[in-house]
Amino acid sequence: MNDPNTFRILALDGGGTRGIYTAQLLAKIEQAFQTPINTCFDLIVGTSTGSIIAGAAVSDIPMQDIVELFDTETPHIFKRRWYRIPLFLSKYPSEKLAQILAAHIPATPLGEVATPLMITSSEISKSEVHIFRSNYTDKPNKSDPSNKDVNLRDAILASCAAPTFFAPKSIGNFLLADGGLWANNPSTIAFTEALSAFGKEPQEIRMLSIGTGHSVNMYRNRRGWGFITGWGGAKLTSYVMSLQSQASANMAKIILRENYLRINPEIDFWELDTLTQLDNLKSLADRDFKKHGEGIETFLRRV
């Protein structure tokens, strides 16, 4: 017998080009279950590259189309400036990402998005967290009551603005950067939202959390630990985001126990802008769907 009180959440990590893993896994779910992803969940939450996938899902865009977006467009998004001076400019121009999002994601105001959606970002001028929400609650948005007028593309751009990779995104009076700085794995904030905004009890919540790969080869011991020589400059951003993802997953698992399903493959160190592993990441997603497919179907069923 179906339980109408079961509340299903999809939480999608950040991870740059590694988001193709998430898109491929969700495409396999759509193909196997013959239903759009947004019909399987009561709340979808995305960070950074996960916000692109979440935005596509609530816009009824097939996940296979998003796999193709990663395949064809990421080489253009992550094309370095030929004139870049590393100390003064971001690694990639935000304008190209904005153009590609405009070609694939509708400019729907968040207030008109039907599926409950959360997108994370960081307000860097005030050192505050910032969450974009679709129009699913009458409670005022503490970070910005006008978020309902922000269009989906702009919210995604803000969530994707990883430090040193892209410039921050200005929206209204806010200067916004990547949500992965505090919620690369948005599982815990999704759980909190289910309690506070939807009035759910912990035992009523089921969450599918999809990562973009846990690196088992991030750092090795060495003599010099300067910003460039040891910490690797931009690698430090990936490292901090990876730690947050792991911590969030651990907390969510303690709280939700068997009602938390985390799928996140072990990988070598692949940077946020890695272009050489796209096919490998799709293969990993195919492998993991074969491994977890029956469990996912059982997990999503309202019983």
PDB file of N, CA and C in Angstrom, residues 46-49 51 119-122 132 154-162 169 176-180:
ATOM      1  N   GLY A  46      20.008  21.109  -5.804  1.00  0.00           N
ATOM      2  CA  GLY A  46      21.246  21.004  -6.564  1.00  0.00           C
ATOM      3  C   GLY A  46      22.245  22.083  -6.203  1.00  0.00           C
ATOM      4  N   THR A  47      23.503  21.716  -6.266  1.00  0.00           N
ATOM      5  CA  THR A  47      24.602  22.647  -6.055  1.00  0.00           C
ATOM      6  C   THR A  47      25.499  22.667  -7.280  1.00  0.00           C
ATOM      7  N   SER A  48      25.859  23.857  -7.759  1.00  0.00           N
ATOM      8  CA  SER A  48      26.825  24.025  -8.841  1.00  0.00           C
ATOM      9  C   SER A  48      26.410  23.202 -10.070  1.00  0.00           C
ATOM     10  N   THR A  49      27.244  22.277 -10.527  1.00  0.00           N
ATOM     11  CA  THR A  49      26.851  21.474 -11.688  1.00  0.00           C
ATOM     12  C   THR A  49      25.567  20.704 -11.407  1.00  0.00           C
ATOM     13  N   SER A  51      23.114  21.956  -9.852  1.00  0.00           N
ATOM     14  CA  SER A  51      22.008  22.886 -10.069  1.00  0.00           C
ATOM     15  C   SER A  51      21.591  22.919 -11.537  1.00  0.00           C
ATOM     16  N   ILE A 119      18.302  25.671  -4.909  1.00  0.00           N
ATOM     17  CA  ILE A 119      19.626  25.828  -5.512  1.00  0.00           C
ATOM     18  C   ILE A 119      20.479  26.615  -4.526  1.00  0.00           C
ATOM     19  N   THR A 120      21.661  26.093  -4.230  1.00  0.00           N
ATOM     20  CA  THR A 120      22.520  26.740  -3.233  1.00  0.00           C
ATOM     21  C   THR A 120      23.502  27.697  -3.879  1.00  0.00           C
ATOM     22  N   SER A 121      23.832  28.758  -3.145  1.00  0.00           N
ATOM     23  CA  SER A 121      24.888  29.684  -3.558  1.00  0.00           C
ATOM     24  C   SER A 121      25.482  30.300  -2.299  1.00  0.00           C
ATOM     25  N   SER A 122      26.482  31.168  -2.482  1.00  0.00           N
ATOM     26  CA  SER A 122      27.175  31.793  -1.359  1.00  0.00           C
ATOM     27  C   SER A 122      27.227  33.297  -1.579  1.00  0.00           C
ATOM     28  N   PHE A 132      18.302  29.722  -3.271  1.00  0.00           N
ATOM     29  CA  PHE A 132      17.194  30.027  -4.173  1.00  0.00           C
ATOM     30  C   PHE A 132      16.141  28.928  -4.022  1.00  0.00           C
ATOM     31  N   ASP A 154      19.791  32.407 -13.977  1.00  0.00           N
ATOM     32  CA  ASP A 154      20.649  33.240 -13.141  1.00  0.00           C
ATOM     33  C   ASP A 154      20.980  32.536 -11.826  1.00  0.00           C
ATOM     34  N   ALA A 155      19.996  31.840 -11.265  1.00  0.00           N
ATOM     35  CA  ALA A 155      20.252  31.090 -10.031  1.00  0.00           C
ATOM     36  C   ALA A 155      21.312  30.017 -10.268  1.00  0.00           C
ATOM     37  N   ILE A 156      21.244  29.353 -11.410  1.00  0.00           N
ATOM     38  CA  ILE A 156      22.226  28.323 -11.747  1.00  0.00           C
ATOM     39  C   ILE A 156      23.605  28.944 -11.937  1.00  0.00           C
ATOM     40  N   LEU A 157      23.666  30.072 -12.641  1.00  0.00           N
ATOM     41  CA  LEU A 157      24.949  30.751 -12.840  1.00  0.00           C
ATOM     42  C   LEU A 157      25.607  31.112 -11.511  1.00  0.00           C
ATOM     43  N   ALA A 158      24.808  31.586 -10.566  1.00  0.00           N
ATOM     44  CA  ALA A 158      25.340  31.926  -9.249  1.00  0.00           C
ATOM     45  C   ALA A 158      25.872  30.689  -8.547  1.00  0.00           C
ATOM     46  N   SER A 159      25.134  29.605  -8.624  1.00  0.00           N
ATOM     47  CA  SER A 159      25.546  28.372  -7.952  1.00  0.00           C
ATOM     48  C   SER A 159      26.794  27.764  -8.574  1.00  0.00           C
ATOM     49  N   CYS A 160      27.045  28.043  -9.849  1.00  0.00           N
ATOM     50  CA  CYS A 160      28.185  27.463 -10.566  1.00  0.00           C
ATOM     51  C   CYS A 160      29.455  28.319 -10.496  1.00  0.00           C
ATOM     52  N   ALA A 161      29.384  29.473  -9.855  1.00  0.00           N
ATOM     53  CA  ALA A 161      30.516  30.408  -9.884  1.00  0.00           C
ATOM     54  C   ALA A 161      31.603  29.993  -8.891  1.00  0.00           C
ATOM     55  N   ALA A 162      32.290  28.891  -9.210  1.00  0.00           N
ATOM     56  CA  ALA A 162      33.344  28.376  -8.341  1.00  0.00           C
ATOM     57  C   ALA A 162      34.515  29.354  -8.292  1.00  0.00           C
ATOM     58  N   LYS A 169      28.514  36.042  -9.499  1.00  0.00           N
ATOM     59  CA  LYS A 169      27.336  36.502 -10.223  1.00  0.00           C
ATOM     60  C   LYS A 169      26.591  37.535  -9.382  1.00  0.00           C
ATOM     61  N   LEU A 176      27.201  36.736  -5.632  1.00  0.00           N
ATOM     62  CA  LEU A 176      27.028  35.318  -5.328  1.00  0.00           C
ATOM     63  C   LEU A 176      28.077  34.446  -5.996  1.00  0.00           C
ATOM     64  N   ALA A 177      28.475  33.410  -5.281  1.00  0.00           N
ATOM     65  CA  ALA A 177      29.452  32.439  -5.782  1.00  0.00           C
ATOM     66  C   ALA A 177      28.921  31.039  -5.535  1.00  0.00           C
ATOM     67  N   ASP A 178      29.736  30.065  -5.859  1.00  0.00           N
ATOM     68  CA  ASP A 178      29.383  28.650  -5.849  1.00  0.00           C
ATOM     69  C   ASP A 178      28.805  28.196  -4.506  1.00  0.00           C
ATOM     70  N   GLY A 179      27.674  27.502  -4.564  1.00  0.00           N
ATOM     71  CA  GLY A 179      27.089  26.945  -3.352  1.00  0.00           C
ATOM     72  C   GLY A 179      27.925  25.839  -2.750  1.00  0.00           C
ATOM     73  N   GLY A 180      28.871  25.293  -3.536  1.00  0.00           N
ATOM     74  CA  GLY A 180      29.722  24.225  -3.043  1.00  0.00           C
ATOM     75  C   GLY A 180      30.662  24.660  -1.946  1.00  0.00           C
TER      76      GLY A 180
END
